[in-house]
Amino acid sequence: MTVKARHGIPAMKVGSADCRSCPVRKLGLMGPLATSSTEAIQACVDVLHFRAHARIYSEDTAGSHLYSVRSGIVKLEQDTPSGRTRILRLAMPGDTLGLELMTGFRYKHTAQALRATEVCRIPAVLVRELRESSAALRESLQIHMQRTVDAAEFQIAQFCTGNAQSRIARLLLHLAPEDRTDGRRWIMREDMAALLGVTLETVSRTISDMKRQGMLEECGHAFKFRRGDLERIAGS
Amino acid sequence: MTVKARHGIPAMKVGSADCRSCPVRKLGLMGPLATSSTEAIQACVDVLHFRAHARIYSEDTAGSHLYSVRSGIVKLEQDTPSGRTRILRLAMPGDTLGLELMTGFRYKHTAQALRATEVCRIPAVLVRELRESSAALRESLQIHMQRTVDAAEFQIAQFCTGNAQSRIARLLLHLAPEDRTDGRRWIMREDMAALLGVTLETVSRTISDMKRQGMLEECGHAFKFRRGDLERIAGS
DNA sequence: CGCCAGGTTGAATGATGTCAAGAGGAGTGG
DNA sequence: CCACTCCTCTTGACATCATTCAACCTGGCG
């Protein structure tokens, strides 16, 4: 079992894919496929449910499935030369994991759910086959590759630049469409730290400071703030 | 003209592409195309020569060409929220610039030659057309997209992690196939700093330290070192 | 109730940023 | 050929920020 002992059962199969009810069908990799072919696809695509901290796949292992995120957040991490693990980027609903299998055979990251997460598990061979016959899928693949590039570059520009306060502000803005983060998109301090390239303590301290300055509140697992406040800090 | 005044003529057309003599043909985007179609392609592909610091294209402008690097190094940078400019990654011979035009119409970075650089300028419409007819090109596109992702993630894992000395050691190792950097791949301190996410002064100080410790020499525009020394520092 | 994972805080230390001054080299024009 | 300027790199002194190591708090859960 490739999961840290402390985190129990890694995955639970919920059932076969039901694309019609998919919350992110339009965004997902297979979204553009015609409804006629959808039926055949559903047969070999499973929906899996992962608990927080469960591992979806491991760096440098042979892989045979892509994953499409339906809900939740997934972190993609690598072991750095220095022994720590570094989060390279986050995958949100609609994003595709494991696209590197289109040009290789091993996963390049460890993928781990940040919180309860649902994914569609898609056989790589299926995608390779459909790629030959469907121009729509080819376009979708290209779009999703580009989205991967964008996410990685976003990480560099937003989360590897500026001081800790700026980075945290940018992360909160990124996670929150409005003036509060969704409680279901909770990220704990340790993961924030690995994502922003600072220590856990610095994250904790900085968030505490921001609370004391009155620009941030934390209710349960949700942050509340005025976007303007954080945007001012983010750009400095 | 989109080039800083101080850096004179931005580009010089060397001539039409001569793929047979291309130093990186196997690696390049168009490499896998059959020789028969190569002739037709060469007609609309130009080879351009850029001087050090010349701008190849600018962030957020409409684009109609991809570029394939033949020799030299190109930096891809973006303006950060904080006003500085941050280098997102380097493009080396064989790499392709402007792949974002396959799914959009604007360049997402500013591309600037780090030193004297030769590129092939390929019309985006040509690539879009060939993509329909040639499975080989489609595969090449996918490989080059993946290579872009790899480069961005390399940047995060290697150049945004650890202290200044580790980052510099990793950069030198990355630039040097052997135990010395190629004088023709010179990168000045300012660019190193923007690439590693530290200040110019920190780069200068750290390199001076490493020289004093005897693990680094600088002859003209080349660094000399023993890989073992730097590898020990890089992994810490 | 007691344990433990997650979070907070303090004090000391180390690393990096900032501002400022100056050295050396390459190119230019007189 | 020299004096000049500009660019790049170096170095110092100091302020600021982040890390480290440690202690402690808290709420959930067996």
Short mmCIF file of C-alpha atoms in Angstrom, two decimals, chain A residues 163-173 176 178-181 203-219 222-236:
data_model
loop_
_atom_site.label_atom_id
_atom_site.label_comp_id
_atom_site.label_asym_id
_atom_site.label_seq_id
_atom_site.Cartn_x
_atom_site.Cartn_y
_atom_site.Cartn_z
CA ASN A 163 7.56 37.54 0.81
CA ALA A 164 5.47 35.10 2.81
CA GLN A 165 2.59 37.51 3.31
CA SER A 166 2.25 38.21 -0.43
CA ARG A 167 2.32 34.53 -1.25
CA ILE A 168 -0.32 33.66 1.31
CA ALA A 169 -2.54 36.47 0.11
CA ARG A 170 -2.22 35.22 -3.47
CA LEU A 171 -3.00 31.68 -2.42
CA LEU A 172 -6.16 32.73 -0.59
CA LEU A 173 -7.29 34.81 -3.54
CA ALA A 176 -11.54 31.85 -3.24
CA GLU A 178 -15.38 35.47 -3.75
CA ASP A 179 -14.48 37.06 -0.47
CA ARG A 180 -14.24 33.80 1.40
CA THR A 181 -12.70 30.41 0.83
CA VAL A 203 2.71 30.30 7.41
CA SER A 204 1.16 30.06 10.84
CA ARG A 205 2.79 33.24 12.08
CA THR A 206 1.89 35.21 8.98
CA ILE A 207 -1.74 34.15 9.07
CA SER A 208 -1.92 35.01 12.75
CA ASP A 209 -0.50 38.45 11.96
CA MET A 210 -3.02 39.01 9.22
CA LYS A 211 -5.82 38.08 11.59
CA ARG A 212 -4.54 40.48 14.21
CA GLN A 213 -4.39 43.22 11.60
CA GLY A 214 -8.06 42.54 10.94
CA MET A 215 -7.70 41.61 7.30
CA LEU A 216 -8.51 37.95 7.79
CA GLU A 217 -10.93 35.81 9.77
CA GLU A 218 -11.08 32.07 10.07
CA CYS A 219 -14.40 30.37 10.78
CA ALA A 222 -13.07 28.80 5.84
CA PHE A 223 -11.22 32.09 5.58
CA LYS A 224 -13.07 35.38 5.29
CA PHE A 225 -11.56 38.59 3.95
CA ARG A 226 -12.11 41.56 1.67
CA ARG A 227 -10.46 40.88 -1.66
CA GLY A 228 -9.24 44.44 -1.91
CA ASP A 229 -7.18 44.07 1.26
CA LEU A 230 -5.44 40.95 0.05
CA GLU A 231 -4.95 42.24 -3.47
CA ARG A 232 -3.09 45.21 -2.12
CA ILE A 233 -0.71 42.89 -0.24
CA ALA A 234 -0.43 40.41 -3.09
CA GLY A 235 0.99 43.02 -5.41
CA SER A 236 4.01 44.08 -3.39
#
